[in-house]
JSON list of C-alpha atoms in Angstrom, two decimals:
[
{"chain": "C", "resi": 1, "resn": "UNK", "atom": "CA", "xyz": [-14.29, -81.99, 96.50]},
{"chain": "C", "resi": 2, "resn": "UNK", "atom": "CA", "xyz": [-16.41, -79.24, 94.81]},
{"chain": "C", "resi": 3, "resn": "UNK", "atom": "CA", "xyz": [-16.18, -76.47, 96.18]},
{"chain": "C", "resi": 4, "resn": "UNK", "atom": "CA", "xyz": [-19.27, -73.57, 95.98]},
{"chain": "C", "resi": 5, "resn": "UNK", "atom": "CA", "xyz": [-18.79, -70.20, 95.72]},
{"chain": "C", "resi": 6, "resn": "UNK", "atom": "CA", "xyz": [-22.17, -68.36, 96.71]},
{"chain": "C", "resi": 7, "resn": "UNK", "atom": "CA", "xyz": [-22.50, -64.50, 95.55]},
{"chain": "C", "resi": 8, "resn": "UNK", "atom": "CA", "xyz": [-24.57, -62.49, 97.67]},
{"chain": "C", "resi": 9, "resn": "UNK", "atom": "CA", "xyz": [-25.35, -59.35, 96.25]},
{"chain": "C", "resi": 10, "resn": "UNK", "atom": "CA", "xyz": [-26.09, -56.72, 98.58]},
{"chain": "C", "resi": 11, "resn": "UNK", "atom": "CA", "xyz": [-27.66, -54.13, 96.67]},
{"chain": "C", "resi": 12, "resn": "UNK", "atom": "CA", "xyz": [-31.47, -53.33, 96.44]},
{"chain": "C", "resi": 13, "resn": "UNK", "atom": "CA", "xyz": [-32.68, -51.31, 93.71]},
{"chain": "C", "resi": 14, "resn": "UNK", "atom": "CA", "xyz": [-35.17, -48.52, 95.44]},
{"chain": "C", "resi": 15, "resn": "UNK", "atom": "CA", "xyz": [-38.33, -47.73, 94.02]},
{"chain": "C", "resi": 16, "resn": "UNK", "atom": "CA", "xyz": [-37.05, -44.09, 93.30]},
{"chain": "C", "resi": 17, "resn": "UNK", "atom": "CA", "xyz": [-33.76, -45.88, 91.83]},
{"chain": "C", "resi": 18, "resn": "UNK", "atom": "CA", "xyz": [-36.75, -47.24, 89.07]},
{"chain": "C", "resi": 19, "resn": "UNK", "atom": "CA", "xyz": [-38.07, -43.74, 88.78]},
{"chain": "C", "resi": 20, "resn": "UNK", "atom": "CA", "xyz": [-35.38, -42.50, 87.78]},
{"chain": "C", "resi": 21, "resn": "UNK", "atom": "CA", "xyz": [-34.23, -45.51, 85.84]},
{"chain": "C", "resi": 22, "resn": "UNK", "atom": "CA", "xyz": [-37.89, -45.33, 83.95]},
{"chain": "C", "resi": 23, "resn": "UNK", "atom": "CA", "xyz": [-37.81, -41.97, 83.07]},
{"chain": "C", "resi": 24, "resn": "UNK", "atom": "CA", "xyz": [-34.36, -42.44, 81.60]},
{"chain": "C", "resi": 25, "resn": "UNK", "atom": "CA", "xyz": [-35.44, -45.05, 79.40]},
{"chain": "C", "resi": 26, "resn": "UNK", "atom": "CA", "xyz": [-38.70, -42.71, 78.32]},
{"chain": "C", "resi": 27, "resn": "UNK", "atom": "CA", "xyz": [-36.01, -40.13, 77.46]},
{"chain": "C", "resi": 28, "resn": "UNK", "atom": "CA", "xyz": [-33.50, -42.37, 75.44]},
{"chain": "C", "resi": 29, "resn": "UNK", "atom": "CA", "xyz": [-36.75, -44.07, 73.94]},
{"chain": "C", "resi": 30, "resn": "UNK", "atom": "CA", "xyz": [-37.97, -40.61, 72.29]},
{"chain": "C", "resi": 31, "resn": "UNK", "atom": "CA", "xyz": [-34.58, -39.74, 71.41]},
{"chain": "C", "resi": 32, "resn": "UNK", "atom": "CA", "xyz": [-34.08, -36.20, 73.47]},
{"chain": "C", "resi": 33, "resn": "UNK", "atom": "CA", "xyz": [-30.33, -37.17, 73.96]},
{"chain": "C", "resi": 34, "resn": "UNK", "atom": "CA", "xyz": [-30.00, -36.32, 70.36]},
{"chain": "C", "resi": 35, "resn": "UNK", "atom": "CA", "xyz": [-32.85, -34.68, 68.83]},
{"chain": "C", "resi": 36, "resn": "UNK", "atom": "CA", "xyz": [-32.97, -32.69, 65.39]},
{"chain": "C", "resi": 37, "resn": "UNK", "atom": "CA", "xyz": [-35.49, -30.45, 64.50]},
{"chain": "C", "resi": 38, "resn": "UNK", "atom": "CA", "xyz": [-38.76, -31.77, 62.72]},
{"chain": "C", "resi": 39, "resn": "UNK", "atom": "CA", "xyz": [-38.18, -29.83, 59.33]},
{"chain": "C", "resi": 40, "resn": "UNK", "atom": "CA", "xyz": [-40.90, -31.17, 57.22]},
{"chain": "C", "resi": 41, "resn": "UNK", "atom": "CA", "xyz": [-43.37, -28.59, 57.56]},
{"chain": "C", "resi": 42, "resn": "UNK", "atom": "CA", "xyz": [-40.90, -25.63, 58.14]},
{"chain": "C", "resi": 43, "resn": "UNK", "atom": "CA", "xyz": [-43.52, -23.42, 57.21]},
{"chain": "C", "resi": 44, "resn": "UNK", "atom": "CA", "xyz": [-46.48, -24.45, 59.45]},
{"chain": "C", "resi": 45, "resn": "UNK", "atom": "CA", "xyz": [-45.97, -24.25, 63.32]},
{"chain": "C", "resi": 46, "resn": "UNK", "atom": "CA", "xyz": [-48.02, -26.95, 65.01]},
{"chain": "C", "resi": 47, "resn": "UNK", "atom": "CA", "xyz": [-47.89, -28.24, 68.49]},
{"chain": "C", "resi": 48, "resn": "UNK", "atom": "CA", "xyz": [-47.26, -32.31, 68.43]},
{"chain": "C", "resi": 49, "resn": "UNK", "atom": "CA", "xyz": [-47.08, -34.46, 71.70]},
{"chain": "C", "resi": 50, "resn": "UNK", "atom": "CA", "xyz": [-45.57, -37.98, 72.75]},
{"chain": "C", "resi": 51, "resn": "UNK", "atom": "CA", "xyz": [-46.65, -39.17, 76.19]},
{"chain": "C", "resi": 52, "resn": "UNK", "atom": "CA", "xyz": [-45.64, -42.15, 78.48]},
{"chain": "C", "resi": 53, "resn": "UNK", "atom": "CA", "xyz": [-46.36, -43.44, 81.84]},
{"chain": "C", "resi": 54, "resn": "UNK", "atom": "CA", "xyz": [-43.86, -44.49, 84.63]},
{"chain": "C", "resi": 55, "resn": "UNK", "atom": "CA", "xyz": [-44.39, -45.26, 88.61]},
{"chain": "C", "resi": 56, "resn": "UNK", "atom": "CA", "xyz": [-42.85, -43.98, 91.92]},
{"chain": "C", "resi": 57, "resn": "UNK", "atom": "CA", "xyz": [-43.83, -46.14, 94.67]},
{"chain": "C", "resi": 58, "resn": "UNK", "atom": "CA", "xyz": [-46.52, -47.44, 93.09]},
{"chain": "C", "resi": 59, "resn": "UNK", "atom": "CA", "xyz": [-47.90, -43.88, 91.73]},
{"chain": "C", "resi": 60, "resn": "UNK", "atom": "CA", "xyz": [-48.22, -43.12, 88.42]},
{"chain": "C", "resi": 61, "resn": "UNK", "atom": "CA", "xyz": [-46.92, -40.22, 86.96]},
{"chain": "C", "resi": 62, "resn": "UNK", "atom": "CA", "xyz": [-47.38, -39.28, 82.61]},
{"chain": "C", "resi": 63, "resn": "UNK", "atom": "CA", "xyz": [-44.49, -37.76, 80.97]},
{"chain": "C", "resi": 64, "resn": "UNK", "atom": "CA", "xyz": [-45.17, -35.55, 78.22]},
{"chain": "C", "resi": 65, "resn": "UNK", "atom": "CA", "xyz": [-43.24, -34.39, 75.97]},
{"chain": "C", "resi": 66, "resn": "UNK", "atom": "CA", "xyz": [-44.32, -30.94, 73.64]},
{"chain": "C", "resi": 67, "resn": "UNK", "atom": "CA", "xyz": [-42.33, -29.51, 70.72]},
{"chain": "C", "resi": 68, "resn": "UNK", "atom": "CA", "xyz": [-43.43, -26.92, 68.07]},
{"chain": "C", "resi": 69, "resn": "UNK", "atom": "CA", "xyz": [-42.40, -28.60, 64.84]},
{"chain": "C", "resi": 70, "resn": "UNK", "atom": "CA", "xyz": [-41.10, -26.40, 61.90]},
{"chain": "C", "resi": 71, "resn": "UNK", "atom": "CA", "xyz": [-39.05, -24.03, 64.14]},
{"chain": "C", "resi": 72, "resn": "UNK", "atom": "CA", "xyz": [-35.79, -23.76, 62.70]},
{"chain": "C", "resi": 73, "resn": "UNK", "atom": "CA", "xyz": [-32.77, -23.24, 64.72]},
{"chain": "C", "resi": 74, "resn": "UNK", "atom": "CA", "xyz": [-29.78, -21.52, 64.41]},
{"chain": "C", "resi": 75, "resn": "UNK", "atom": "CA", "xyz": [-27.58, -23.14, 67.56]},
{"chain": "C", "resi": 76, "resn": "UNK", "atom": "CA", "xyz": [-26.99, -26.61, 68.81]},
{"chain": "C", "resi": 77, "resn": "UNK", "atom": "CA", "xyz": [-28.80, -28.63, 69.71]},
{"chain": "C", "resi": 78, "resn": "UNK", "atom": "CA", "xyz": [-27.55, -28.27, 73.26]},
{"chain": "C", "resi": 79, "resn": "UNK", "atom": "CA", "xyz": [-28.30, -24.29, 73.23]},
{"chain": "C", "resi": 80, "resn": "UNK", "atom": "CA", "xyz": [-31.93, -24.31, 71.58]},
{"chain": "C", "resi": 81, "resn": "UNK", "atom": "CA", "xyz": [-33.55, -23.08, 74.61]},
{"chain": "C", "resi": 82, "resn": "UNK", "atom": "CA", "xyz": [-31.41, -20.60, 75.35]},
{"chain": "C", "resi": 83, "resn": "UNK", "atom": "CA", "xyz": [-32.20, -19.48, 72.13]},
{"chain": "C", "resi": 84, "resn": "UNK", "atom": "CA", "xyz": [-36.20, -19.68, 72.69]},
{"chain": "C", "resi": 85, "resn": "UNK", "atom": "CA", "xyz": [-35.55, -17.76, 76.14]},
{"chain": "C", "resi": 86, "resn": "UNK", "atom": "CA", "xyz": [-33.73, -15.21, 74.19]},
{"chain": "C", "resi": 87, "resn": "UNK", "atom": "CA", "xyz": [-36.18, -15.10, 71.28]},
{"chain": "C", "resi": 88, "resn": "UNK", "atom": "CA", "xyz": [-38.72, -12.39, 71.36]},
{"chain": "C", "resi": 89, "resn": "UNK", "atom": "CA", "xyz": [-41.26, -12.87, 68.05]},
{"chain": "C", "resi": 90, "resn": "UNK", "atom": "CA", "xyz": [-42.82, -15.21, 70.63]},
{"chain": "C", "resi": 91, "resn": "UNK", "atom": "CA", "xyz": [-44.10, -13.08, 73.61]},
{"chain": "C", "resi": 92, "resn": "UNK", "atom": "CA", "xyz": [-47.25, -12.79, 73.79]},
{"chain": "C", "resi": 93, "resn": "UNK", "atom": "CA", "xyz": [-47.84, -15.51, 70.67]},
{"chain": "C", "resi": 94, "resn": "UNK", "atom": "CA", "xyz": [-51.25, -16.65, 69.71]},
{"chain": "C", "resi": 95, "resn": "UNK", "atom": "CA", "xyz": [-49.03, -20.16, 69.49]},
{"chain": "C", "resi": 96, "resn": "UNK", "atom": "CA", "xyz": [-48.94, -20.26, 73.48]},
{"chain": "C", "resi": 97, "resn": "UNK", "atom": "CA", "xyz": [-51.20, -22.90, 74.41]},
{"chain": "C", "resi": 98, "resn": "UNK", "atom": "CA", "xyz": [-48.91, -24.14, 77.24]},
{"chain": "C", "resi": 99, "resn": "UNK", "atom": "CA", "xyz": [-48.20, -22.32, 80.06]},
{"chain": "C", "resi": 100, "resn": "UNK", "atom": "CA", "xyz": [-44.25, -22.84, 79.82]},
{"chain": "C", "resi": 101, "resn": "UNK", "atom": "CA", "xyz": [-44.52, -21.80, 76.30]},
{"chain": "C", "resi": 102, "resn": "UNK", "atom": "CA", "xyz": [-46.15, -18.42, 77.42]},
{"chain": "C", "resi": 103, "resn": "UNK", "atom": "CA", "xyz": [-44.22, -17.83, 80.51]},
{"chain": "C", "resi": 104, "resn": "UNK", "atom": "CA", "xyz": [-40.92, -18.91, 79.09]},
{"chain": "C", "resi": 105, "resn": "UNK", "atom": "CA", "xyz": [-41.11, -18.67, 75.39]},
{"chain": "C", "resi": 106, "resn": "UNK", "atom": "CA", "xyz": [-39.65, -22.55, 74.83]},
{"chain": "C", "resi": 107, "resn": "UNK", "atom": "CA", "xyz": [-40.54, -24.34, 71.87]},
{"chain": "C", "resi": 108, "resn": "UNK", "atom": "CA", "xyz": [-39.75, -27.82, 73.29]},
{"chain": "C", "resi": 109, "resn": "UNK", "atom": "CA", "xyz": [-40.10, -29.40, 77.09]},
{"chain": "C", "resi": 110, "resn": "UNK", "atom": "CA", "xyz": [-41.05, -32.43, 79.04]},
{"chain": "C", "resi": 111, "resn": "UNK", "atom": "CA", "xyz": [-43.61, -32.03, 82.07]},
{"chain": "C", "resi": 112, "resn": "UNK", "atom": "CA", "xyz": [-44.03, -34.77, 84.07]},
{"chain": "C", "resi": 113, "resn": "UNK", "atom": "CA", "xyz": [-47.03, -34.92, 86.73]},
{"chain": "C", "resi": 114, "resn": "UNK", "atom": "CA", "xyz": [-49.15, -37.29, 88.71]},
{"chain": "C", "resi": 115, "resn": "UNK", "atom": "CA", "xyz": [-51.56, -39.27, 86.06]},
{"chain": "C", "resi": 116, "resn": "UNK", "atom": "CA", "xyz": [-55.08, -38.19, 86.34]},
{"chain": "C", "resi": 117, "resn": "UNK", "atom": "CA", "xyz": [-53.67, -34.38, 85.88]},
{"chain": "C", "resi": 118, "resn": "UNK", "atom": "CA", "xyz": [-52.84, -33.49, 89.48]},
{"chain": "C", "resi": 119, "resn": "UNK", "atom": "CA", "xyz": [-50.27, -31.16, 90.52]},
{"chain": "C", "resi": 120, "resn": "UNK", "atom": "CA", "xyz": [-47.40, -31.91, 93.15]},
{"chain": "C", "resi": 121, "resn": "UNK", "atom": "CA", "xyz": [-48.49, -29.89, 96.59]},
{"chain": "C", "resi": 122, "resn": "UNK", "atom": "CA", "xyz": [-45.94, -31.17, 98.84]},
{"chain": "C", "resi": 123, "resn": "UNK", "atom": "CA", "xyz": [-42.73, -29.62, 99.09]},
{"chain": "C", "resi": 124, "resn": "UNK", "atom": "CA", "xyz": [-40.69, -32.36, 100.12]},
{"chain": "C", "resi": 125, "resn": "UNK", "atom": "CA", "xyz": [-41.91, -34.41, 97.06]},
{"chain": "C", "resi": 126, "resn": "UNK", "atom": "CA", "xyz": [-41.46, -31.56, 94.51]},
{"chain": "C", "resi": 127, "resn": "UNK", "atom": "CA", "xyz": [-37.81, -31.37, 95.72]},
{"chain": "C", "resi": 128, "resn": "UNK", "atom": "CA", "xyz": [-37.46, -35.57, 95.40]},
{"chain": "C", "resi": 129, "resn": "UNK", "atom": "CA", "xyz": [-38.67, -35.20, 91.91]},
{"chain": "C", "resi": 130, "resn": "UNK", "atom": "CA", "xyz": [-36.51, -32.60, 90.86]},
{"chain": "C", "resi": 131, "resn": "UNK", "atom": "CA", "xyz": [-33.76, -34.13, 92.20]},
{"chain": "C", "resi": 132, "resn": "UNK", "atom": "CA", "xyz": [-35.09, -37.36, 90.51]},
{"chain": "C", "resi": 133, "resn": "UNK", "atom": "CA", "xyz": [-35.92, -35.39, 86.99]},
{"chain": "C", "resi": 134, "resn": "UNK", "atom": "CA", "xyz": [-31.95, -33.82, 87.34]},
{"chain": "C", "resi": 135, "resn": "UNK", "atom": "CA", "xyz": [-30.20, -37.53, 88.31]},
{"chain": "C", "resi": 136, "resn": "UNK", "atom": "CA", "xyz": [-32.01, -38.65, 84.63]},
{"chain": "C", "resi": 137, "resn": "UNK", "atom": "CA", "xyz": [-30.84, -35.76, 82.63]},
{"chain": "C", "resi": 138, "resn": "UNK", "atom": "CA", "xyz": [-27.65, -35.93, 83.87]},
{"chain": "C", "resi": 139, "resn": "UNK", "atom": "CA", "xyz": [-27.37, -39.60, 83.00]},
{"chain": "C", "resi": 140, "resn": "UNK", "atom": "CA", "xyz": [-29.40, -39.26, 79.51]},
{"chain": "C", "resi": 141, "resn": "UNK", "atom": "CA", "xyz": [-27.19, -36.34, 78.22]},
{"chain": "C", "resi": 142, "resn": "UNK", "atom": "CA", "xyz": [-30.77, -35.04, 77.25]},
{"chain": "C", "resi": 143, "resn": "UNK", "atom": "CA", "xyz": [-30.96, -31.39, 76.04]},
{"chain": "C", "resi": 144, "resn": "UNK", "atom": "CA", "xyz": [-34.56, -30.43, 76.79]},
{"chain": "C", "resi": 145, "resn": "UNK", "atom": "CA", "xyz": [-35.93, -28.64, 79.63]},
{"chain": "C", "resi": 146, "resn": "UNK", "atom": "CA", "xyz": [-38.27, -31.32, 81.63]},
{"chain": "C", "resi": 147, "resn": "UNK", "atom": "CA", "xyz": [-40.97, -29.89, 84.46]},
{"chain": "C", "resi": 148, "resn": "UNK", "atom": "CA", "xyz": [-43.26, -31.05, 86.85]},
{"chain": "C", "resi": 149, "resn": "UNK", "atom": "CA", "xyz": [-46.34, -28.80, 87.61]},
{"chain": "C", "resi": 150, "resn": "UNK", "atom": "CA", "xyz": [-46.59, -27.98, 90.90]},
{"chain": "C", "resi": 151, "resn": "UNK", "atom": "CA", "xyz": [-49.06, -25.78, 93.48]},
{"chain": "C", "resi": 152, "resn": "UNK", "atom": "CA", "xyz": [-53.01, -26.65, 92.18]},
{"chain": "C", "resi": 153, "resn": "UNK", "atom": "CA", "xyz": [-53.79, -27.54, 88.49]},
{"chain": "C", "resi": 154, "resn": "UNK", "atom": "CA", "xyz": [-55.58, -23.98, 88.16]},
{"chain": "C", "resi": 155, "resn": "UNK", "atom": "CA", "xyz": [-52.64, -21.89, 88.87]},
{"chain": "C", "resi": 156, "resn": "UNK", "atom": "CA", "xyz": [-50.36, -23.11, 85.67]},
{"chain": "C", "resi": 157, "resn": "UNK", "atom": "CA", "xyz": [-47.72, -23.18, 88.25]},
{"chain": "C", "resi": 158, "resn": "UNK", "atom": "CA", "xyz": [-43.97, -25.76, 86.80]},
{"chain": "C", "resi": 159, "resn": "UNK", "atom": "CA", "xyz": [-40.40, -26.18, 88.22]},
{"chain": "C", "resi": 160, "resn": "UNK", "atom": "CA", "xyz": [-38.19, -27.14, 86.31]},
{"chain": "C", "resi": 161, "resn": "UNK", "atom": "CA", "xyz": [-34.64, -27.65, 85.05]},
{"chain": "C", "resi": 162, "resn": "UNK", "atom": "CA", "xyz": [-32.53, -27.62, 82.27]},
{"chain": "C", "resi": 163, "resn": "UNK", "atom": "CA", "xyz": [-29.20, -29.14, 82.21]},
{"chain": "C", "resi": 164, "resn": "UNK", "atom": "CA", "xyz": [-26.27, -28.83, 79.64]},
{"chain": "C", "resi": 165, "resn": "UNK", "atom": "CA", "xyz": [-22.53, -30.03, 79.43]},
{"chain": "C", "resi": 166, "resn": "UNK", "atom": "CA", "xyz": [-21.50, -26.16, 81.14]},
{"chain": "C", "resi": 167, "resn": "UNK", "atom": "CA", "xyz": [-24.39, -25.44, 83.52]},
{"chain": "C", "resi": 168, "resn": "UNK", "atom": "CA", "xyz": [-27.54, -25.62, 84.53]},
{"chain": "C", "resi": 169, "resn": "UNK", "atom": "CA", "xyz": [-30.52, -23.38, 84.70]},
{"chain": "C", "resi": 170, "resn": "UNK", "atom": "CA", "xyz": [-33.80, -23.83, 87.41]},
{"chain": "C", "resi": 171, "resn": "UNK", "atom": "CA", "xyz": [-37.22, -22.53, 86.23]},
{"chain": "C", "resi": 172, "resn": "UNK", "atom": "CA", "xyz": [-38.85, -21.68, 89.43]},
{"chain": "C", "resi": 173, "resn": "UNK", "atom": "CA", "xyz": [-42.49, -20.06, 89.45]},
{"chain": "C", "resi": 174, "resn": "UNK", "atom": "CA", "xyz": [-44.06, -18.37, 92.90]},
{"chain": "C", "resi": 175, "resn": "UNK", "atom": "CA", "xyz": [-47.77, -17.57, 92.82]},
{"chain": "C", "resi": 176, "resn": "UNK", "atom": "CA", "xyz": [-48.68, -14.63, 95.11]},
{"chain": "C", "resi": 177, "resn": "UNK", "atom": "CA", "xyz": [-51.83, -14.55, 97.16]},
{"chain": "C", "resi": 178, "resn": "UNK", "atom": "CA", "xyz": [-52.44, -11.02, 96.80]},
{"chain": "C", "resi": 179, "resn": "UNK", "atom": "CA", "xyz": [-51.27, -8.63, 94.00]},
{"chain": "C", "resi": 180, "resn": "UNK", "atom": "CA", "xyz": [-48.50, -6.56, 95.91]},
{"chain": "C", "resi": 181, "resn": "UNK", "atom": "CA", "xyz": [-50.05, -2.90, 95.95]},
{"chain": "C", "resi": 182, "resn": "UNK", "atom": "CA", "xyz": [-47.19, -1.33, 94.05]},
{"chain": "C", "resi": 183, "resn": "UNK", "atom": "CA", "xyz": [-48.10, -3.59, 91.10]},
{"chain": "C", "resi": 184, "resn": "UNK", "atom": "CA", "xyz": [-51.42, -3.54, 91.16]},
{"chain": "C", "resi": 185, "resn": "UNK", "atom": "CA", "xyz": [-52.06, -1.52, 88.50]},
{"chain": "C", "resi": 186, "resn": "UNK", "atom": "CA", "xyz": [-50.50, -3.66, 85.77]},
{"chain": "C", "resi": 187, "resn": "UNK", "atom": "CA", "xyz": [-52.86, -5.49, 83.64]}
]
């Protein structure tokens, strides 16, 4: 008599299970788990770009990823942007196309957003993607600040995080209605 042995297997892989699973792989796929610097053109600072696209529930979402090649480094890899926080040749650089680059000074990031360019209005569903965004770098080992863009397109708004083997550090932005009247005569 044969006897059958039936597995049932109980688990069910959630659609924000594959988010997080897809931006992984778009991660591992580029290599930011172990990047070194682009030192070909050491002298020249240019802006280059990879992008990819990944769904959540069946929305799509484009994950870019920015670096300013032929910026040498002096730290790990693991402690670059500590280094381009710290750095201060780059305030108020004619290099800053990117809003994180100007309001942060980092020479490398990931920003991930809804495809077509919209920003993430919903509280609720910022927090589930940051949480989402942190569950991948933690699992990737990857050493590169990654942001979604939050608020409307117009106001440059991102929150992000950036997560090493020690700590971790949350870039939060607020945008103010009205200029406070004790600072309103700053340009």
């Amino acid at each position: 008599m044969d006897e059958v042995f039936e597995i049932t297997d109980f688990t069910d892989v959630t659609d924000w299970e594959k988010f997080i699973s897809n931006i992984e792989e778009v991660l591992l796929s580029w290599g930011l788990h172990a990047l070194s610097l682009d030192e070909e053109n050491i002298n020249t600072k240019t802006w280059k770009k990879k992008s990819s696209t990944v769904c959540f529930a069946g929305y799509p979402f484009t994950i870019v990823y920015d670096w300013l090649a032929g910026v040498p480094s002096s730290t790990e890899l693991s402690l670059r942007p500590w280094e381009d926080l710290m750095k201060k040749e780059d305030d108020f650089s004619s290099l800053g196309l990117h809003p994180i680059f100007r309001h942060y000074g980092l020479t490398e990031f990931v920003t991930i957003f809804p495809e077509g360019g919209q920003s993430v209005l919903n509280e609720s569903r910022i927090k589930l993607l940051m949480s989402s965004i942190r569950i991948a770098l933690q699992n990737t080992k990857c050493h590169v600040p990654v942001f979604i863009r939050v608020y409307q397109k117009w106001q440059d708004c991102y929150a992000g995080v950036y997560l090493n083997n020690h700590m971790r550090t949350d870039f939060d932005v607020i945008h103010l209605k009205q200029i406070p009247s004790s600072c309103s005569y700053l340009s």
